[in-house]
Short mmCIF file of C-alpha atoms and ligand atoms in Angstrom, two decimals:
data_model
loop_
_atom_site.label_atom_id
_atom_site.label_comp_id
_atom_site.label_asym_id
_atom_site.label_seq_id
_atom_site.Cartn_x
_atom_site.Cartn_y
_atom_site.Cartn_z
CA UNK A 3 -33.64 107.54 109.39
CA UNK A 4 -32.71 111.16 109.88
CA UNK A 5 -34.75 113.87 111.57
CA UNK A 6 -33.92 117.53 111.04
CA UNK A 7 -36.51 118.76 113.52
CA UNK A 8 -34.87 120.73 116.34
CA UNK A 9 -34.40 119.90 119.99
CA UNK A 10 -36.04 122.46 122.27
CA UNK A 11 -34.03 123.51 125.33
CA UNK A 12 -35.10 125.98 128.00
CA UNK A 13 -34.12 127.46 131.32
CA UNK A 14 -35.07 130.53 133.33
CA UNK A 15 -32.03 132.22 131.83
CA UNK A 16 -28.52 131.73 130.54
CA UNK A 17 -27.87 128.75 132.85
CA UNK A 18 -29.37 126.38 130.30
CA UNK A 19 -26.53 127.33 127.98
CA UNK A 20 -24.25 125.14 130.14
CA UNK A 21 -26.41 122.19 129.03
CA UNK A 22 -26.65 123.42 125.43
CA UNK A 23 -22.83 123.59 125.29
CA UNK A 24 -22.58 119.88 126.20
CA UNK A 25 -25.33 118.91 123.72
CA UNK A 26 -23.55 120.83 120.94
CA UNK A 27 -20.24 119.09 121.75
CA UNK A 28 -21.73 115.60 121.68
CA UNK A 29 -24.33 116.15 118.94
CA UNK A 30 -22.95 118.78 116.56
CA UNK A 31 -25.50 117.97 113.83
CA UNK A 32 -28.57 118.64 115.91
CA UNK A 33 -30.68 121.71 115.20
CA UNK A 34 -31.54 123.61 118.37
CA UNK A 35 -34.07 126.11 119.67
CA UNK A 36 -33.05 127.60 123.01
CA UNK A 37 -35.36 129.69 125.17
CA UNK A 38 -34.28 131.74 128.18
CA UNK A 39 -37.32 132.66 130.24
CA UNK A 40 -35.66 135.73 131.72
CA UNK A 41 -38.97 137.44 132.36
CA UNK A 42 -39.47 134.84 135.11
CA UNK A 43 -35.94 134.42 136.46
CA UNK A 44 -35.32 133.27 139.21
CA UNK A 45 -37.32 130.03 139.10
CA UNK A 46 -35.78 129.22 142.48
CA UNK A 47 -38.31 131.46 144.23
CA UNK A 48 -41.42 130.16 142.41
CA UNK A 49 -44.08 127.70 143.55
CA UNK A 50 -44.85 124.33 141.97
CA UNK A 51 -48.09 125.71 140.42
CA UNK A 52 -46.29 128.67 138.92
CA UNK A 53 -43.53 126.47 137.49
CA UNK A 54 -46.00 124.00 135.98
CA UNK A 55 -47.87 126.83 134.22
CA UNK A 56 -44.73 128.63 133.04
CA UNK A 57 -43.06 125.49 131.68
CA UNK A 58 -46.27 124.37 129.96
CA UNK A 59 -46.47 127.73 128.13
CA UNK A 60 -42.80 127.42 127.12
CA UNK A 61 -43.34 123.90 125.80
CA UNK A 62 -46.27 125.10 123.66
CA UNK A 63 -44.04 127.86 122.28
CA UNK A 64 -41.25 125.39 121.45
CA UNK A 65 -43.71 122.94 119.91
CA UNK A 66 -44.57 125.82 117.56
CA UNK A 67 -41.03 125.25 116.24
CA UNK A 68 -41.86 121.58 115.70
CA UNK A 69 -39.35 120.29 118.26
CA UNK A 70 -38.77 116.53 118.37
CA UNK A 71 -37.58 116.50 121.97
CA UNK A 72 -37.57 118.84 124.96
CA UNK A 73 -34.69 119.36 127.37
CA UNK A 74 -35.63 121.06 130.62
CA UNK A 75 -32.18 122.56 131.20
CA UNK A 76 -33.05 123.63 134.72
CA UNK A 77 -32.85 121.64 137.94
CA UNK A 78 -35.59 123.69 139.60
CA UNK A 79 -38.10 123.25 136.77
CA UNK A 80 -37.23 119.56 136.58
CA UNK A 81 -37.84 119.03 140.31
CA UNK A 82 -41.20 120.81 140.27
CA UNK A 83 -42.65 120.45 136.75
CA UNK A 84 -41.10 117.52 134.88
CA UNK A 85 -43.79 115.01 135.75
CA UNK A 86 -46.51 117.55 134.82
CA UNK A 87 -44.86 118.16 131.44
CA UNK A 88 -44.51 114.43 130.78
CA UNK A 89 -48.19 113.93 131.56
CA UNK A 90 -49.20 116.84 129.33
CA UNK A 91 -47.00 116.35 126.23
CA UNK A 92 -46.16 113.28 124.20
CA UNK A 93 -42.65 114.15 122.87
CA UNK A 94 -39.62 112.78 124.78
CA UNK A 95 -38.74 115.11 127.67
CA UNK A 96 -35.39 115.04 129.46
CA UNK A 97 -34.75 116.89 132.70
CA UNK A 98 -31.67 117.91 134.65
CA UNK A 99 -31.24 116.82 138.25
CA UNK A 100 -28.31 117.26 140.63
CA UNK A 101 -25.65 114.58 140.05
CA UNK A 102 -26.19 112.78 143.37
CA UNK A 103 -25.50 109.26 142.10
CA UNK A 104 -22.05 110.04 140.63
CA UNK A 105 -21.27 112.16 143.70
CA UNK A 106 -21.96 109.19 146.00
CA UNK A 107 -19.74 106.99 143.82
CA UNK A 108 -16.90 109.52 143.84
CA UNK A 109 -16.97 110.60 147.49
CA UNK A 110 -14.34 108.82 149.62
CA UNK A 111 -15.43 110.54 152.82
CA UNK A 112 -19.17 110.10 152.26
CA UNK A 113 -19.59 113.85 152.65
CA UNK A 114 -21.26 115.70 149.80
CA UNK A 115 -22.49 119.27 149.36
CA UNK A 116 -25.18 120.20 146.85
CA UNK A 117 -25.38 123.86 145.82
CA UNK A 118 -28.68 124.70 144.16
CA UNK A 119 -31.50 127.21 144.11
CA UNK A 120 -33.47 127.49 147.37
CA UNK A 121 -36.43 125.68 145.71
CA UNK A 122 -34.33 122.71 144.57
CA UNK A 123 -32.62 122.53 148.00
CA UNK A 124 -35.92 122.06 149.81
CA UNK A 125 -37.63 119.90 147.15
CA UNK A 126 -38.76 116.38 147.95
CA UNK A 127 -37.37 115.45 144.51
CA UNK A 128 -33.83 116.17 145.75
CA UNK A 129 -34.46 114.55 149.13
CA UNK A 130 -35.62 111.38 147.36
CA UNK A 131 -32.61 111.40 145.02
CA UNK A 132 -30.36 111.52 148.09
CA UNK A 133 -32.32 108.76 149.84
CA UNK A 134 -32.19 106.52 146.75
CA UNK A 135 -28.66 107.16 145.51
CA UNK A 136 -26.59 108.31 148.48
CA UNK A 137 -28.16 106.51 151.43
CA UNK A 138 -24.93 106.13 153.42
CA UNK A 139 -23.60 109.64 152.77
CA UNK A 140 -23.96 112.86 154.70
CA UNK A 141 -25.33 115.45 152.30
CA UNK A 142 -25.47 119.17 152.99
CA UNK A 143 -27.98 121.02 150.78
CA UNK A 144 -27.20 124.71 150.31
CA UNK A 145 -29.92 126.86 148.75
CA UNK A 146 -28.04 129.79 147.23
CA UNK A 147 -29.89 133.08 147.06
CA UNK A 148 -29.03 135.35 144.16
CA UNK A 149 -26.06 133.49 142.66
CA UNK A 150 -28.00 132.73 139.46
CA UNK A 151 -28.82 136.44 139.09
CA UNK A 152 -25.14 137.30 139.40
CA UNK A 153 -24.42 134.79 136.62
CA UNK A 154 -27.24 136.28 134.53
CA UNK A 155 -25.49 139.65 134.82
CA UNK A 156 -22.01 138.14 134.46
CA UNK A 157 -21.27 140.22 137.53
CA UNK A 158 -17.88 138.74 138.36
CA UNK A 159 -17.29 141.20 141.20
CA UNK A 160 -20.45 140.09 143.03
CA UNK A 161 -19.71 136.44 142.22
CA UNK A 162 -16.20 136.89 143.66
CA UNK A 163 -17.72 138.26 146.87
CA UNK A 164 -20.37 135.52 147.15
CA UNK A 165 -18.36 132.37 146.49
CA UNK A 166 -15.97 132.50 149.50
CA UNK A 167 -19.02 132.37 151.82
CA UNK A 168 -20.12 129.06 150.28
CA UNK A 169 -16.55 127.75 150.11
CA UNK A 170 -16.24 128.21 153.88
CA UNK A 171 -19.46 126.25 154.47
CA UNK A 172 -18.30 123.45 152.17
CA UNK A 173 -14.91 123.21 153.84
CA UNK A 174 -16.32 123.37 157.37
CA UNK A 175 -18.65 120.50 156.46
CA UNK A 176 -15.62 118.50 155.29
CA UNK A 177 -17.04 117.53 151.91
CA UNK A 178 -14.87 115.99 149.21
CA UNK A 179 -17.50 116.32 146.46
CA UNK A 180 -19.49 119.41 145.50
CA UNK A 181 -22.51 118.95 143.23
CA UNK A 182 -23.53 121.95 141.13
CA UNK A 183 -27.29 121.56 141.27
CA UNK A 184 -28.24 124.61 139.22
CA UNK A 185 -27.39 124.91 135.54
CA UNK A 186 -26.13 128.46 136.03
CA UNK A 187 -23.23 127.30 138.21
CA UNK A 188 -21.20 125.26 135.66
CA UNK A 189 -20.76 128.57 133.80
CA UNK A 190 -18.61 129.72 136.75
CA UNK A 191 -17.12 126.31 137.58
CA UNK A 192 -13.53 127.58 137.34
CA UNK A 193 -14.27 130.34 139.83
CA UNK A 194 -16.00 127.91 142.18
CA UNK A 195 -13.02 125.54 142.00
CA UNK A 196 -10.59 128.36 142.67
CA UNK A 197 -12.40 129.10 145.95
CA UNK A 198 -12.13 125.51 147.15
CA UNK A 199 -9.18 123.41 148.21
CA UNK A 200 -7.94 120.79 145.75
CA UNK A 201 -9.50 118.09 147.95
CA UNK A 202 -13.02 118.92 146.71
CA UNK A 203 -14.19 117.52 143.37
CA UNK A 204 -16.78 119.65 141.58
CA UNK A 205 -19.33 117.88 139.40
CA UNK A 206 -22.41 118.78 137.38
CA UNK A 207 -24.94 117.02 135.17
CA UNK A 208 -24.30 118.63 131.76
CA UNK A 209 -22.41 115.77 130.09
CA UNK A 210 -24.76 113.12 131.46
CA UNK A 211 -27.75 115.05 130.08
CA UNK A 212 -26.13 115.27 126.64
CA UNK A 213 -25.50 111.51 126.72
CA UNK A 214 -29.11 110.89 127.70
CA UNK A 215 -30.28 113.10 124.80
CA UNK A 216 -28.13 111.06 122.40
CA UNK A 217 -29.43 107.79 123.79
CA UNK A 218 -33.09 108.82 123.41
CA UNK A 219 -32.52 110.19 119.90
CA UNK A 220 -30.77 106.97 118.83
CA UNK A 221 -33.41 104.80 120.44
CA UNK A 222 -36.23 106.67 118.66
CA UNK A 223 -34.28 107.02 115.40
CA UNK A 224 -34.60 110.80 115.66
CA UNK A 225 -30.96 111.90 115.16
CA UNK A 226 -30.11 114.61 112.64
CA UNK A 227 -27.28 114.28 110.13
CA UNK A 228 -27.16 117.91 109.16
CA UNK A 229 -26.85 121.10 111.19
CA UNK A 230 -28.98 123.82 109.62
CA UNK A 231 -29.92 126.21 112.39
CA UNK A 232 -29.69 127.27 116.00
CA UNK A 233 -32.28 129.71 117.28
CA UNK A 234 -32.15 131.67 120.51
CA UNK A 235 -35.10 133.29 122.25
CA UNK A 236 -35.59 135.22 125.44
CA UNK A 237 -38.84 136.33 127.05
CA UNK A 238 -37.08 139.54 128.17
CA UNK A 239 -34.33 141.79 126.83
CA UNK A 240 -32.94 140.45 123.53
CA UNK A 241 -29.96 142.81 123.50
CA UNK A 242 -28.87 141.80 126.99
CA UNK A 243 -29.33 138.06 126.37
CA UNK A 244 -27.47 138.26 123.05
CA UNK A 245 -24.55 140.01 124.67
CA UNK A 246 -24.20 137.55 127.56
CA UNK A 247 -24.83 134.46 125.40
CA UNK A 248 -22.25 135.65 122.87
CA UNK A 249 -19.65 135.84 125.64
CA UNK A 250 -20.58 132.48 127.15
CA UNK A 251 -20.70 130.65 123.82
CA UNK A 252 -17.85 132.60 122.22
CA UNK A 253 -20.06 133.14 119.18
CA UNK A 254 -22.19 135.88 117.67
CA UNK A 255 -25.64 135.18 119.12
CA UNK A 256 -28.65 137.22 118.02
CA UNK A 257 -31.65 136.36 120.13
CA UNK A 258 -35.26 136.98 119.22
CA UNK A 259 -38.06 137.92 121.59
CA UNK A 260 -40.44 135.15 122.59
CA UNK A 261 -43.95 136.12 123.58
CA UNK A 262 -45.54 133.19 125.36
N1 DGL B 23 -30.79 127.35 136.20
C1 DGL B 23 -31.82 126.97 137.06
C2 DGL B 23 -31.61 125.64 137.75
O1 DGL B 23 -30.90 124.80 137.26
C3 DGL B 23 -32.63 127.92 137.84
C4 DGL B 23 -32.13 129.26 138.23
C5 DGL B 23 -33.27 130.11 138.73
O2 DGL B 23 -33.97 130.66 137.89
O3 DGL B 23 -33.51 130.17 139.94
O4 DGL B 23 -32.20 125.38 138.78
#
């Protein structure tokens, strides 16, 4: 069996491209429809009700492209809306959550920091992940205000001014593992690493999500054998998204406008 239908992937913005990159590496024959909901960025300041409504509208839009699977390439939307989406839609839906379990396995000191949006940091979803998968560890949750916007703008000057502040907190806490709990952050992983001592491992969920996508496709006999298209949409400025996505993906991306 072979299924050419695309996989739908969305985030509030360009952060979801960090997940798309891993899916493309592992599954080069899959057709993809990516949506950046930049009209609503940042998700990290939205309520559960708002996120359920927004992500439901996005899923309807992507189903209009006959997607066979949905990847919620956003930790915040996963924490607050994944169960609503799974109740509402019947296609397989995969979310992204902070990599707490691998962090607990890797940490020698039992001291872990999770950087995420403010909403993910205070979510009971994250608290439960920590309780279930890192019960013996000390975990510091840092809700970062504005870092995702700086990544959206590729404002490396602002990013360079922001990161040392977090690096100090991480080092003062004495962590040996840092979890990137927002999909925007892997796009600046090198810069984050450069601000930290070599004693801190930096991990994210991108590869694990791609492996999960492959597993579900294989299990449901939904894999594609032929790459035909990749489509990119934004709910905001197509010129701006295309420019930033082209830099991040090192490719010529021409996004279309999505009206939800
Ligand atoms: N990239 C998103 C995440 O993983 C959200 C960023 C935002 O819109 O606040 O949480």
